[in-house]
XYZ file of N, CA, C and O in Angstrom:
476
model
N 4.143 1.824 -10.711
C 4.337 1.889 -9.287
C 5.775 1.497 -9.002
O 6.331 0.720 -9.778
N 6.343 1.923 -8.067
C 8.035 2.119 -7.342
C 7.880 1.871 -6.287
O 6.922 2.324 -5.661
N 8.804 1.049 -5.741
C 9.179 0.774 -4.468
C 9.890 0.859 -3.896
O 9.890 -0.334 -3.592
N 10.908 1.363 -3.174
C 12.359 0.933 -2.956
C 12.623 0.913 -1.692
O 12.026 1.697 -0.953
N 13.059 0.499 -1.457
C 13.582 0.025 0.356
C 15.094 0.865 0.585
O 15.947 0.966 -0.296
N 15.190 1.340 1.742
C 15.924 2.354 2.243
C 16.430 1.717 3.677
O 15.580 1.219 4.415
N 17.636 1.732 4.018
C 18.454 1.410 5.492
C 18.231 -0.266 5.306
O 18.055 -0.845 4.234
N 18.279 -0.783 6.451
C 18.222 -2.035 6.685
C 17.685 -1.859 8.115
O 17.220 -0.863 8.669
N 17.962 -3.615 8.728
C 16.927 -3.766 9.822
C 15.720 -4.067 9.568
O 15.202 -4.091 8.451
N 15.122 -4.356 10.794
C 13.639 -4.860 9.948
C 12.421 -3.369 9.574
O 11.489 -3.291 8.774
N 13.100 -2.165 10.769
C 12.010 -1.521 10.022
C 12.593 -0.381 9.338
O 13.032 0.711 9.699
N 12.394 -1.257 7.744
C 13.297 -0.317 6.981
C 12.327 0.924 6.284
O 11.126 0.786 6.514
N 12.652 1.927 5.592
C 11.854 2.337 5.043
C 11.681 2.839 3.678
O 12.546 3.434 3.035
N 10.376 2.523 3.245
C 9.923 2.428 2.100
C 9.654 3.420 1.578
O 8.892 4.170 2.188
N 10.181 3.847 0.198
C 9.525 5.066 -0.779
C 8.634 4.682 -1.807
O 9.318 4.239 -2.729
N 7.780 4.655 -2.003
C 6.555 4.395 -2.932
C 5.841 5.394 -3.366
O 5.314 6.308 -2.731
N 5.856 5.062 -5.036
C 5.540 6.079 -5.926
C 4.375 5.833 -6.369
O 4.442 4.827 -7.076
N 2.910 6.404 -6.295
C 2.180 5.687 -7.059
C 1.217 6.908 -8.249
O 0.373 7.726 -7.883
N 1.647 6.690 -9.530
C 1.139 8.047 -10.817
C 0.077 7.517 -11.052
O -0.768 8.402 -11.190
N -0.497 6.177 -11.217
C -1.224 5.547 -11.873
C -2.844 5.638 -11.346
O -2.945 4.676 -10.585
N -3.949 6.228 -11.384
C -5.176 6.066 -10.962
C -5.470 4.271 -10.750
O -5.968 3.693 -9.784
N -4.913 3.671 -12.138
C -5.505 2.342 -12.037
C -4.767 1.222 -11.289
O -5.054 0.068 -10.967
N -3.334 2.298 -11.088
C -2.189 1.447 -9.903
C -2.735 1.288 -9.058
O -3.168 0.177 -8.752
N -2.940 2.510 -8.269
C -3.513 2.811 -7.190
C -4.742 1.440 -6.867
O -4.562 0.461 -6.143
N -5.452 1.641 -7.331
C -7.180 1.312 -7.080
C -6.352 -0.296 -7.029
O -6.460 -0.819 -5.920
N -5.541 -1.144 -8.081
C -5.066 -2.288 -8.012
C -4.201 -2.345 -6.505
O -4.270 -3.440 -5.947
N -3.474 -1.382 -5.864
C -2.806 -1.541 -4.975
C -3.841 -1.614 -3.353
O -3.806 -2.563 -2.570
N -4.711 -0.324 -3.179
C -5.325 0.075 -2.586
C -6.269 -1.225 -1.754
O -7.136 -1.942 -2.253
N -5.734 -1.216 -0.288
C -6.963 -2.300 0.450
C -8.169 -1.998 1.310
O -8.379 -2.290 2.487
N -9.026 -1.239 0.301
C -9.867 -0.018 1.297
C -10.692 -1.531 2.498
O -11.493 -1.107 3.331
N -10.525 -2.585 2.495
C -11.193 -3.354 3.720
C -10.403 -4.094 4.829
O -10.506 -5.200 5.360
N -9.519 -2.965 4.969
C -8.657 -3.197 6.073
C -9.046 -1.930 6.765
O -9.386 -0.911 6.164
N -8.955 -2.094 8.491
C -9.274 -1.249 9.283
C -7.990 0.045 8.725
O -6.827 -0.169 8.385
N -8.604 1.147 8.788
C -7.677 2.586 8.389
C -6.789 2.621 6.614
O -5.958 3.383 6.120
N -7.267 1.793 6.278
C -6.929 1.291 4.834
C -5.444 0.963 4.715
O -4.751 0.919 5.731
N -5.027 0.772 3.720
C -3.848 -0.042 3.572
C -3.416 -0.576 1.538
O -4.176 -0.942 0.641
N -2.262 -0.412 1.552
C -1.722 -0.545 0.268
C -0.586 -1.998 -0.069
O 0.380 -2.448 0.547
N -1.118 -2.303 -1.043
C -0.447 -3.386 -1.333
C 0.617 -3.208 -2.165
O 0.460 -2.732 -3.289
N 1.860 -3.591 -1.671
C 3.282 -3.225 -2.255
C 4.006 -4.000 -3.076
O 4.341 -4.947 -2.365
N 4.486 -4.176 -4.250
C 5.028 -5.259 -4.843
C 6.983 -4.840 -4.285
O 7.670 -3.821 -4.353
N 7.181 -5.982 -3.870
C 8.672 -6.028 -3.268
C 8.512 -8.036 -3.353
O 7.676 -8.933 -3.239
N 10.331 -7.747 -3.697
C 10.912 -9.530 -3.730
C 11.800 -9.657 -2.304
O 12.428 -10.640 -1.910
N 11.645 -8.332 -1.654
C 12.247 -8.508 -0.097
C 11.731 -9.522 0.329
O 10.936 -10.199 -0.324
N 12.226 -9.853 1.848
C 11.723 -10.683 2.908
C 10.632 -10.155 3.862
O 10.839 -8.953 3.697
N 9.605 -10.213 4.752
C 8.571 -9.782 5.437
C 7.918 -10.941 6.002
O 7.610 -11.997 5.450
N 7.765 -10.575 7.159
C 7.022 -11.456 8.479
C 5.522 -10.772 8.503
O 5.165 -9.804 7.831
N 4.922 -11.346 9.226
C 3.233 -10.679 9.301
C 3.877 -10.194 10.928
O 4.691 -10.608 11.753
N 2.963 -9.103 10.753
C 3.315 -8.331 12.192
C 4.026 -7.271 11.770
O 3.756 -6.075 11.883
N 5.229 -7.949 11.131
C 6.808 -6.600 11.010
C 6.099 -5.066 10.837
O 5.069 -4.810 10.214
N 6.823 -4.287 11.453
C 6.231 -2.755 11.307
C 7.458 -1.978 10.086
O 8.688 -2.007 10.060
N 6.543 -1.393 9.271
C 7.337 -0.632 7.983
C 7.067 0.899 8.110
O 6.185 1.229 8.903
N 7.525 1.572 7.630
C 7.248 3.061 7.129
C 7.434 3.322 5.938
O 8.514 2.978 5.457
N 6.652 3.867 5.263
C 6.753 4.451 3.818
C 6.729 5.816 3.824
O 6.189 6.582 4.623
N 7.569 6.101 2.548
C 6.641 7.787 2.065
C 6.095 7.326 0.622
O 6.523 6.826 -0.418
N 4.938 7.778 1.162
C 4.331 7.948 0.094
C 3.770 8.982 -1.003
O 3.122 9.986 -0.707
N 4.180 8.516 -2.588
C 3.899 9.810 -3.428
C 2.780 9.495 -4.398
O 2.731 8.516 -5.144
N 1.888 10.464 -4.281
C 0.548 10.124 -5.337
C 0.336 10.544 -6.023
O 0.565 11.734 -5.803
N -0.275 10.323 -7.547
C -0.174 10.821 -8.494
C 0.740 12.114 -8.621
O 1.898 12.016 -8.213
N 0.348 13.199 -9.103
C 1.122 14.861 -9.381
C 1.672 15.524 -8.107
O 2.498 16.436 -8.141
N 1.014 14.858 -6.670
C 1.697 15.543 -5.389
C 2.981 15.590 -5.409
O 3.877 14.826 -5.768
N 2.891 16.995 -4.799
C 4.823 17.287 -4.566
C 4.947 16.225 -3.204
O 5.789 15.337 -3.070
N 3.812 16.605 -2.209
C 4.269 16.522 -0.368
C 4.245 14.605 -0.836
O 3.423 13.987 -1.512
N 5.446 14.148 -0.168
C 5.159 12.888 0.135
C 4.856 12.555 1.209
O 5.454 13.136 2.115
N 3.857 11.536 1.589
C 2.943 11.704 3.099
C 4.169 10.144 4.131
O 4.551 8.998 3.897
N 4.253 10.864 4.899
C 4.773 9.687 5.949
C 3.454 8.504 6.622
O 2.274 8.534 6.974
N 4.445 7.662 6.513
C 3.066 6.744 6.449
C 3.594 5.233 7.645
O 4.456 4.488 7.181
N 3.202 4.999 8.655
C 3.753 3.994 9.197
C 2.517 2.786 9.071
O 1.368 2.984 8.676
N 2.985 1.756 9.432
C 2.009 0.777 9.056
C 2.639 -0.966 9.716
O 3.571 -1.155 10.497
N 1.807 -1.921 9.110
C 2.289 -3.572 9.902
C 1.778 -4.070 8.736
O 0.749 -3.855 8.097
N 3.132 -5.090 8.544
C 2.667 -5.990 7.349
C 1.420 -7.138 7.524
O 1.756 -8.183 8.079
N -0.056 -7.006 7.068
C -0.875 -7.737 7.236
C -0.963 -8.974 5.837
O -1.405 -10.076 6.162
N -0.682 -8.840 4.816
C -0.822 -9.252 3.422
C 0.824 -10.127 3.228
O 1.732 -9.605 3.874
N 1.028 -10.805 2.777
C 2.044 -11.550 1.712
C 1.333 -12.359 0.718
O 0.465 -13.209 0.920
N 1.849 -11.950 -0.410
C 1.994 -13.041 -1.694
C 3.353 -13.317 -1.703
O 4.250 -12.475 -1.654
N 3.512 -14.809 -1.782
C 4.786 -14.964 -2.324
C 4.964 -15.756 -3.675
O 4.078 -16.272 -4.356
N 6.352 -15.725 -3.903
C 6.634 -16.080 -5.254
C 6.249 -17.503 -5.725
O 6.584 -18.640 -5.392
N 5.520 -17.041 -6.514
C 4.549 -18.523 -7.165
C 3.404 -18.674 -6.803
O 2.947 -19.791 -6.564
N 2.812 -17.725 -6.708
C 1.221 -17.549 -5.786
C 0.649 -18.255 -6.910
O 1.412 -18.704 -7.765
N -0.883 -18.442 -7.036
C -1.715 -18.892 -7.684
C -2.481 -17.662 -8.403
O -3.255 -16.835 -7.919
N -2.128 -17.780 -9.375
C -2.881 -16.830 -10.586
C -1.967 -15.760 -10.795
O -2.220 -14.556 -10.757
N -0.598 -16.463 -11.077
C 0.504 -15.058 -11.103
C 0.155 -13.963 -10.561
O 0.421 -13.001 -11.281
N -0.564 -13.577 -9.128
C -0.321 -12.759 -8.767
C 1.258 -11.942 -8.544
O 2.383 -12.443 -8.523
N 0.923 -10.819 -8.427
C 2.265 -9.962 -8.439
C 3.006 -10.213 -6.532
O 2.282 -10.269 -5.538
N 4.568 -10.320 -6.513
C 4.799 -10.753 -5.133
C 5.114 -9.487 -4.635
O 5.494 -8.508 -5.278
N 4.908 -9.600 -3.337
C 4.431 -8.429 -2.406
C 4.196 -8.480 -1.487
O 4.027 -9.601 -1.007
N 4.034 -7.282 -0.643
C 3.034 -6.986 0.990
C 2.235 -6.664 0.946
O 1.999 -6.019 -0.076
N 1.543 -6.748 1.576
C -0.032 -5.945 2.060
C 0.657 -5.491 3.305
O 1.395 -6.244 3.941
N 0.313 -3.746 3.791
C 0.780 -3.191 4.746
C -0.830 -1.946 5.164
O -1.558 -1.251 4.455
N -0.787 -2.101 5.981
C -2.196 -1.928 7.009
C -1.272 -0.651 7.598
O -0.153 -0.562 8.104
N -2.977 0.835 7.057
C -2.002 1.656 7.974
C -2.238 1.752 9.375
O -3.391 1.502 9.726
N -1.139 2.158 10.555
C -1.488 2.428 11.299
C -2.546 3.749 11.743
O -3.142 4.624 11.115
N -2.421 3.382 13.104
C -3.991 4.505 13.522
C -3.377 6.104 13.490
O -4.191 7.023 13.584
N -2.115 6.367 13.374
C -1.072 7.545 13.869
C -1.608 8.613 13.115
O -1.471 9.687 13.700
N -2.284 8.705 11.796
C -2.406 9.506 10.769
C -4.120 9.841 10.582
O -4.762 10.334 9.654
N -4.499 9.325 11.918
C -6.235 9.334 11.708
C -6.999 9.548 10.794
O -7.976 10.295 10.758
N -6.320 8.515 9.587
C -7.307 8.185 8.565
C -6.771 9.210 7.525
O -7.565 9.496 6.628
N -5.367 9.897 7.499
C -5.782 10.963 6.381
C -5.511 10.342 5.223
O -6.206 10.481 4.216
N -4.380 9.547 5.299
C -3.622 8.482 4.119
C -4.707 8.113 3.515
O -4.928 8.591 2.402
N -5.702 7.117 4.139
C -7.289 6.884 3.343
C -7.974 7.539 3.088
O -8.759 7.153 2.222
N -8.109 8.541 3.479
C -8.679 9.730 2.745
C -8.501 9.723 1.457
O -9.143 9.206 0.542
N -7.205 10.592 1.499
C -6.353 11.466 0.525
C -7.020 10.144 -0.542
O -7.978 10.364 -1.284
N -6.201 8.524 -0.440
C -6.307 7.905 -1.499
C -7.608 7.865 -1.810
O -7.883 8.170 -2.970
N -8.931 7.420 -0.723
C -10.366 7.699 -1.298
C -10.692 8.639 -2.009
O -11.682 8.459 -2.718
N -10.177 9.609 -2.059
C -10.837 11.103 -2.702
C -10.197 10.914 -3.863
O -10.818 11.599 -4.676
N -8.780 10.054 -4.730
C -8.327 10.020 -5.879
C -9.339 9.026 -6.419
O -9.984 9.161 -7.459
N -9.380 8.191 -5.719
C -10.397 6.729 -6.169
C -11.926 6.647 -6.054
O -12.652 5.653 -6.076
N -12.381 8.614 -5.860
C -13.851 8.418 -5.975
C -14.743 7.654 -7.102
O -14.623 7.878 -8.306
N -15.444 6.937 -6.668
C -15.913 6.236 -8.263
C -15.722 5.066 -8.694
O -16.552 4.319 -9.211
N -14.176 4.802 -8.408
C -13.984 3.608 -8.681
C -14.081 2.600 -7.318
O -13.840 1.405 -7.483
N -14.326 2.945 -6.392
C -14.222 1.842 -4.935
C -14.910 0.641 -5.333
O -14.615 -0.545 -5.187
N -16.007 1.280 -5.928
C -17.076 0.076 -6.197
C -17.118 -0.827 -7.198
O -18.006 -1.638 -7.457
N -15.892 -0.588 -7.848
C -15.646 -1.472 -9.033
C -15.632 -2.507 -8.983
O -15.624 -2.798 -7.787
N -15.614 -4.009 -10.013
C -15.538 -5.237 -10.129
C -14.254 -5.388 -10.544
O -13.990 -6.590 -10.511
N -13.304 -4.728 -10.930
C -11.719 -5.000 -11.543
C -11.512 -5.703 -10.444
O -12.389 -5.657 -9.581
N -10.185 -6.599 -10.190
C -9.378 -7.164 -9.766
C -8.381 -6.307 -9.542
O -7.888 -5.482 -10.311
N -7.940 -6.733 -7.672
C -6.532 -5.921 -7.342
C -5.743 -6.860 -6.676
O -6.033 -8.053 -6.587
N -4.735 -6.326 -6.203
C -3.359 -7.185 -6.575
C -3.854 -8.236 -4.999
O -3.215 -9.224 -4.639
N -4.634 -7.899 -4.552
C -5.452 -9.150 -3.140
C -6.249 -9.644 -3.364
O -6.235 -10.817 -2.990
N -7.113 -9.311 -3.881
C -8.702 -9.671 -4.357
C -9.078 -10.032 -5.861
O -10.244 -10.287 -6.162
C-alpha cells in the first residue's frame, strides 16, 4: 500500500494505491457509516480535518475520487505496534460506490477473524 500526500494546506490530497487483496481487507473500515479506509501516513491530522484521495485498486486503471473526514488516528507508539496512520470516513458525495467497489473485491473475506490496522 502507497500513500502520498500532494499540495499542502490542510486539505491536501491523497493518492493511495492499494494491489493487495489482504492490504485492502487490513486497511478497509467496513463499520463506519459509508465505509472508510485506514491510511498509514507519519503526517500531521486533526479528527474532523477533511481529505481527498484518489484512489487505486488492485489492476484498475480509473482511480476513483474519493473525499472523506479524518475519524481514526494511531499515533506513533500506539500499543501493539500498530502501523501510524488515519482512519478517513467516506463522505456521503459518492453514495456508497467507493464501498461498494471495495465490498465486491473483499467478498468473503468481511467476515473474517484476521486483524486490521483498527481492530
Amino acid at each position: 500500500m502507497a500513500a502520498q500526500q500532494g499540495g499542502g494546506g490542510r486539505q491536501g490530497i491523497m493518492s493511495l494505491t492499494i494491489k493487495d487483496k489482504g492490504a485492502l481487507y487490513a486497511a478497509y473500515m467496513p463499520f463506519v457509516k459509508n465505509g472508510g479506509l485506514f491510511i498509514p501516513t507519519n503526517k500531521s491530522y486533526s479528527f474532523g480535518d477533511e481529505v481527498f484521495m484518489l484512489l487505486t485498486l488492485m489492476d484498475d486503471k480509473e482511480r476513483l475520487p474519493v473525499a472523506g473526514k479524518i475519524i481514526w488516528i494511531t499515533p506513533q507508539g500506539a500499543q501493539g505496534n500498530k502501523t501510524v496512520g488515519i482512519g478517513v470516513q467516506f463522505s456521503d458525495q459518492d453514495n456508497g460506490a467507493t464501498r461498494k467497489k471495495i465490498e465486491t473485491y473483499l467478498a468473503g473475506a468481511l467476515n473474517a477473524d484476521r486483524p486490521t490496522h483498527t481492530m
